[in-house]
Structure formats: C-alpha cells, structure tokens
XYZ file of C-alpha atoms in Angstrom:
372
model
C 102.045 125.805 57.066
C 99.986 125.427 60.238
C 96.646 122.422 59.664
C 93.330 123.194 61.185
C 94.151 121.520 63.948
C 96.423 123.633 65.577
C 94.597 127.007 64.178
C 91.508 125.138 65.927
C 93.579 124.391 68.748
C 95.120 128.582 69.186
C 92.169 129.712 68.937
C 90.254 127.582 71.955
C 92.759 128.688 73.632
C 92.804 132.253 73.635
C 88.870 132.242 73.694
C 89.189 130.733 76.836
C 91.794 132.664 78.867
C 90.261 135.419 77.191
C 90.297 138.210 74.162
C 93.788 139.320 75.314
C 96.651 136.581 73.629
C 97.212 134.108 76.085
C 100.115 135.140 78.719
C 103.382 133.733 78.085
C 104.598 130.377 79.336
C 107.411 129.474 81.968
C 110.150 127.561 80.298
C 112.459 125.403 82.586
C 114.765 127.656 83.973
C 111.950 128.778 85.836
C 111.330 126.236 87.992
C 112.850 126.653 91.226
C 111.702 129.797 91.351
C 108.026 130.082 91.076
C 106.116 128.818 94.260
C 104.565 124.948 94.329
C 102.891 123.468 96.703
C 102.105 119.336 96.311
C 99.332 118.368 97.044
C 100.618 114.062 97.511
C 103.001 112.973 99.340
C 103.543 110.318 101.697
C 106.181 111.505 104.187
C 106.594 108.201 106.035
C 110.113 109.027 106.939
C 110.963 111.351 109.089
C 113.752 112.187 106.398
C 115.068 116.322 106.407
C 116.774 116.050 103.381
C 112.189 115.002 101.915
C 112.432 119.539 103.328
C 116.026 120.051 101.275
C 115.022 119.133 98.282
C 110.692 120.571 98.291
C 113.663 124.000 99.354
C 115.617 123.568 97.060
C 113.160 123.148 94.382
C 109.824 125.528 95.710
C 107.714 123.652 97.389
C 105.602 123.237 99.999
C 104.845 119.505 100.430
C 101.253 117.765 101.915
C 101.931 114.379 103.220
C 98.939 113.039 103.611
C 98.502 109.721 105.741
C 97.073 106.869 104.966
C 95.077 103.588 106.058
C 97.539 101.540 104.320
C 99.214 97.742 105.378
C 101.919 97.973 103.410
C 102.811 101.900 104.846
C 103.670 101.856 109.329
C 101.403 101.451 111.161
C 98.742 105.040 111.858
C 100.416 106.230 115.128
C 104.081 106.186 113.331
C 102.799 107.896 110.276
C 101.198 111.032 112.605
C 104.662 110.828 115.164
C 106.584 111.338 111.469
C 104.140 113.622 110.224
C 105.061 115.400 113.351
C 108.029 115.989 113.384
C 107.975 116.625 109.865
C 105.867 120.089 111.077
C 108.282 120.233 114.451
C 110.579 121.469 111.402
C 109.375 123.891 109.218
C 105.214 124.453 109.447
C 105.060 126.982 106.790
C 107.204 124.487 104.377
C 105.712 120.851 105.378
C 101.527 120.497 105.841
C 100.135 117.121 106.983
C 96.068 115.812 106.523
C 95.143 113.307 108.644
C 93.172 110.083 108.380
C 90.385 107.862 109.622
C 90.443 103.844 110.603
C 87.778 101.729 110.412
C 88.696 99.569 112.696
C 85.153 98.696 114.577
C 83.024 100.693 111.421
C 79.296 99.767 112.381
C 79.939 99.757 116.500
C 78.736 101.626 118.828
C 80.162 104.975 119.548
C 83.080 104.715 116.293
C 81.348 107.967 115.317
C 82.328 109.862 118.300
C 85.520 108.105 118.862
C 86.435 109.040 115.562
C 85.396 112.862 115.670
C 87.632 112.799 119.005
C 90.788 111.723 116.523
C 89.796 113.923 114.252
C 89.857 116.680 116.215
C 93.237 115.795 117.881
C 94.468 115.883 114.798
C 93.869 119.334 114.046
C 94.700 120.663 117.264
C 98.701 119.019 116.338
C 98.255 121.540 112.451
C 96.734 118.982 110.036
C 94.439 120.558 107.262
C 92.901 118.192 105.296
C 91.585 113.711 106.662
C 91.593 111.252 104.074
C 89.950 108.433 103.388
C 91.614 105.002 101.263
C 90.654 103.328 98.512
C 89.647 99.788 101.231
C 85.967 101.888 102.114
C 84.056 100.112 98.617
C 87.380 98.073 98.073
C 88.033 95.776 101.536
C 87.163 97.798 104.492
C 84.316 95.965 106.259
C 81.434 96.443 109.150
C 81.477 94.439 112.280
C 78.468 91.777 110.063
C 80.726 91.552 108.048
C 79.442 93.252 105.342
C 81.412 96.049 102.296
C 81.362 99.905 103.814
C 80.555 102.160 100.370
C 81.913 105.797 101.025
C 77.749 106.661 101.025
C 77.088 104.076 104.157
C 75.275 106.811 105.620
C 77.257 105.946 109.584
C 79.673 108.145 108.186
C 77.431 111.186 108.185
C 77.846 112.090 111.622
C 82.282 112.660 110.844
C 81.388 114.048 107.846
C 79.077 116.605 109.557
C 81.572 116.976 111.786
C 83.897 117.925 108.684
C 82.188 120.588 108.303
C 81.069 121.650 110.170
C 84.443 122.398 111.851
C 85.583 123.141 107.889
C 87.878 120.800 106.475
C 88.411 119.731 103.484
C 88.124 115.425 102.944
C 90.169 114.359 100.435
C 88.554 111.061 98.903
C 91.396 108.259 97.222
C 88.332 105.842 96.210
C 88.633 102.945 93.634
C 91.357 102.443 91.344
C 92.890 103.925 88.151
C 90.398 102.050 85.081
C 93.278 99.823 83.549
C 92.771 98.439 86.855
C 89.893 96.410 85.550
C 91.423 95.602 81.855
C 93.893 92.959 81.015
C 97.849 93.687 81.637
C 97.681 93.529 77.897
C 95.090 96.127 77.671
C 96.309 98.389 80.243
C 97.462 101.979 78.864
C 100.018 102.734 81.080
C 102.918 100.787 82.445
C 103.045 102.504 85.293
C 99.485 100.710 85.881
C 100.404 97.804 84.995
C 103.346 97.197 86.985
C 101.572 98.418 90.327
C 98.724 95.494 89.675
C 101.066 92.956 88.670
C 102.353 93.674 92.407
C 99.068 94.281 94.282
C 97.588 91.509 92.655
C 94.165 91.859 95.100
C 93.826 95.890 94.414
C 93.911 93.741 90.340
C 89.747 94.077 89.822
C 90.262 92.759 86.070
C 91.470 89.055 88.762
C 88.193 90.095 90.914
C 85.278 89.539 89.015
C 83.540 89.362 92.266
C 84.200 92.501 93.586
C 82.426 95.879 93.236
C 82.806 96.794 89.443
C 84.599 100.246 89.062
C 81.372 102.011 88.068
C 80.185 101.102 90.882
C 81.906 102.362 93.067
C 82.849 105.991 90.898
C 78.552 105.630 91.453
C 79.141 105.244 95.108
C 81.413 108.129 95.576
C 79.374 110.489 92.970
C 75.562 110.475 95.505
C 77.862 110.615 98.426
C 79.037 113.962 97.127
C 76.050 115.157 96.069
C 75.057 113.837 99.453
C 76.560 116.363 101.291
C 77.597 119.691 99.379
C 78.835 121.750 101.792
C 81.669 119.272 101.992
C 85.070 120.300 100.597
C 85.881 117.168 97.814
C 88.985 116.703 96.880
C 89.272 114.244 93.979
C 92.884 112.782 95.392
C 94.037 111.588 91.934
C 91.942 112.757 89.388
C 88.936 111.157 91.221
C 89.512 107.958 89.116
C 88.604 109.585 86.434
C 92.513 109.346 85.349
C 91.080 108.237 81.641
C 88.380 110.861 80.560
C 89.780 114.249 80.485
C 85.750 114.229 79.561
C 85.043 112.509 81.971
C 86.042 114.444 85.192
C 84.625 117.390 83.174
C 81.098 116.460 83.852
C 83.042 115.845 87.341
C 83.018 118.999 88.080
C 80.047 120.344 86.379
C 78.462 118.511 88.451
C 79.936 118.593 91.442
C 81.166 122.715 91.796
C 82.762 121.905 95.138
C 84.548 119.077 94.702
C 88.666 119.347 93.163
C 90.884 116.880 91.725
C 94.219 116.806 92.632
C 96.922 114.859 89.841
C 98.582 112.828 92.073
C 100.016 108.857 89.656
C 97.740 110.416 86.707
C 99.870 112.532 84.821
C 101.180 108.730 82.089
C 97.271 108.835 82.069
C 96.430 112.088 81.425
C 100.286 112.007 78.452
C 98.594 109.188 76.654
C 95.807 111.164 76.092
C 97.376 114.489 74.869
C 99.522 111.749 72.731
C 95.979 111.257 70.805
C 94.899 115.481 70.935
C 96.860 117.691 72.573
C 94.484 120.715 72.214
C 91.626 119.050 74.027
C 93.731 117.765 77.181
C 95.086 121.643 77.376
C 92.005 123.428 76.858
C 90.563 121.496 79.587
C 93.240 122.562 82.226
C 92.707 126.547 80.637
C 88.806 125.420 81.092
C 89.400 124.408 84.709
C 92.371 126.163 85.743
C 90.448 126.607 89.651
C 90.604 123.131 90.397
C 93.231 121.115 89.291
C 96.628 120.444 92.379
C 99.432 118.957 91.130
C 100.768 116.547 92.991
C 102.997 113.739 92.390
C 101.850 110.421 95.398
C 106.021 110.468 96.331
C 106.385 107.954 99.409
C 109.213 107.802 101.807
C 108.885 105.088 103.439
C 110.951 102.375 106.039
C 113.089 100.229 103.703
C 112.409 97.136 103.192
C 113.672 94.375 100.834
C 110.727 92.995 100.738
C 107.773 95.958 98.982
C 106.085 95.272 96.999
C 105.271 98.390 93.734
C 105.255 101.473 94.531
C 103.436 104.564 92.380
C 105.623 106.114 90.692
C 108.225 103.401 91.908
C 110.269 104.053 94.328
C 114.768 104.771 93.898
C 116.599 103.780 96.630
C 117.370 108.050 96.249
C 114.183 109.501 97.919
C 115.318 113.322 97.143
C 117.073 112.857 94.106
C 113.806 110.302 93.083
C 111.339 113.850 94.669
C 113.935 116.418 92.476
C 113.019 114.213 88.899
C 109.369 113.890 88.844
C 109.355 117.748 90.166
C 110.938 118.601 87.381
C 109.133 115.932 84.866
C 106.154 116.411 85.672
C 107.168 121.202 85.227
C 108.726 120.152 81.588
C 105.057 118.948 80.581
C 102.472 120.693 82.148
C 104.491 124.206 81.837
C 106.700 124.441 78.948
C 106.291 122.843 75.047
C 109.074 120.554 75.406
C 109.009 116.481 75.049
C 110.674 114.477 76.771
C 110.479 110.218 76.512
C 108.342 108.800 79.431
C 108.665 104.518 79.507
C 105.576 104.178 81.343
C 103.800 104.943 77.825
C 106.405 103.717 75.811
C 106.959 107.581 74.114
C 107.396 111.140 74.088
C 105.316 112.986 75.211
C 105.172 117.330 74.327
C 104.426 118.961 76.691
C 100.955 121.421 77.640
C 103.041 124.420 77.915
C 99.830 125.983 79.557
C 100.038 129.927 80.532
C 102.031 130.995 83.983
C 98.986 132.288 85.045
C 96.946 128.593 84.989
C 100.788 127.555 86.389
C 100.184 129.293 89.248
C 96.975 128.267 90.131
C 97.383 124.483 89.160
C 101.159 124.492 91.081
C 100.289 126.510 95.163
C 97.609 129.092 94.804
C 94.392 125.886 93.982
C 96.130 124.213 97.238
C 96.591 126.972 99.376
C 92.630 128.311 98.951
C 91.851 124.904 99.615
C 93.553 123.650 102.199
C 93.478 126.972 104.136
C 96.470 128.013 104.442
C 97.703 131.952 105.555
C 100.594 133.647 104.363
C 103.640 133.177 101.714
C 106.324 129.931 101.582
C 109.300 130.708 103.470
C 112.402 128.859 103.681
C-alpha cells in the first residue's frame, strides 16, 4: 500500500504538470539519443576529445572563461575557446568574462566594453562575473568591490543594449561558512579543505554569506531587464525553498545546476516529493550544467569541484550519465559526495527536455539545432 506521502507527491505532480497523467520519463537507454546542453563547462585545453565525447553523448557545450588564478590566463582561455568553436561552432559555444584589473580607474568601463564587444564579434554568447567580486577584488583605493557597486552599471547597461546575458557566480555554497564536520557534502568538504583562501569559516573578518547574497539581490533588482543566470544554483543550493523565493522575486533570472547536484541529492533524500515538485514548477528557469573542467596538466593543482580524474573524456561521460540517471530516471545510485544512495527524480520528458536543452538555447539565443 502506498504511503500518504507518496500519494500526496503523485497528486501534487499531476496538478503541476496538468490535468492529464504525467508524461512518461526517459530511461538510461535514451541518454545518448536525446539532445542535451551542458551550460557550464571550462574547456581550457584545445582537445578534440571533449567535442568527440560531447557528440557521442548528444551534448552541446557552453565553455565559460573565468578570471580564476588556477586557470590559464584570460587571453589563453579565449584562444582555446576560439579554437574549439572553429572546430564545431554548432556544438561548442563560449562565454567571455571581464577583468577586474584597473577597476575604479579612469577608462575602465570603456576598456571593458570594448573588450566585450570584441569577444562578441568572435562568437561569445554571454559574460561571466566570478566570486572574486565580493570575496577578493578591490578597487584602486584598496576597497572591496561588490556586485551591486554602481561602477558596474554602464557595463551592465551595455550588456542589456546588446541583449547579452550575464552569468554570475556570487559567493560560495553555504557549506563554505560551516565547520568541515558540519558540511553536507564531501565534495564541498574536500574543495574548501584544499582552497582555504575561499573557505570563509576560517576568515570571520570577511563578508558573511548573507551579505554577499544581499548584494547580489540588490544588483538583480537594479537591473531587471538584464538576463541573469545565477551559476551554481545562484549559491542557494542548500534549499530549493530559498531558490523558489529567489525565482519568484526576480522573474528575469535562471540558474544552472553546475557542481551542485550533490546538494540537491541531500535534499531529495530528505524529501524527494518537494525537490521533484520544485523542478516541475520552475522547469523554465533551470539549466543543466556540470562545471566539468579540462585544464592543462599541473602536478601541483589542488582539488577540483567536481574532482578531476586524469581522463577528462571518461570523466565527462561518467558525470553526464550519473546526472541523467538522477534527473531523468527513477533509478538509485551510490553518490560518494553524500556517502549515500540517491534515488532518481524521474522528471517527465517535457521537463527534462527544457532543463537539458531548450532553456539554455533560448536563454543564450542560439539559433538552429545541434549537429554532429
């Protein structure tokens, strides 16, 4: 006999999807044949094997350039993006970024807008701002810079005028402000253990999580016409309820799921009906992404999140298939990042098609259909 909780889950899902019975879900066998889009990767090496595995697995890619000290320089990231796009412009897309060097000095806005226009002319479909804004970057006077700083306004107005979306990684997972033994996922625990400069529990003098989220929200409210992608579930990965409130307050926003699947699995293990209902309700606002990172070999490199394996094509295939199993099927799987098994959400095909492909292509204004 079904439990009352299961009956309520089924009834709620049916109401959200429509009066008719929910559409059937996909199976693991459907994985490679369904058009998909990974809206958050970092291709920092011109390696055709990434495009090969994406083609086999049915993916388009958005590679995001980031002003991150552990990555190659911004010019080198851009060169790789141009090379990969030249290999297959229909399957490989890229987002440019802006440099905070010289922020607050005369001419920074003009230089930045010129650099962005050059990137758009070479095919960039979005602009990324990173967590260094709010957590690291300072202006010419040495003052910490937050995203709601009005000195960004003319750059954001330029993006609005050009119709180019902004991808914003602001703050960190909320686990970043907790002791290691209180973090909810192993991947967060290993990442912050290896990146103490970003582990805010060790830096109580730094801005708190709530202050960074408030600055981000003020920015979004001040730019209601700017297409805004909150990377990594907008750093609200710890609560689908909080993310739902963010969506309701700011209707021009979307998020990607990059490197936050384990945070979702913690929540769905506690209440799978609530997480599934969230995905169905906000199916037009969520984009699939992984944060898969292919960088030049570095024996001294610290932990990636998700971790690197040394065989990037195999890693990509494994991550993509594991995420598909969780989102698209009812099957369980072992998830080391949470030290538990996680049952799949078994989302309807119509929802999967949006999260995995339609939403990203619409948000980034990509014409046509994927090709081999």
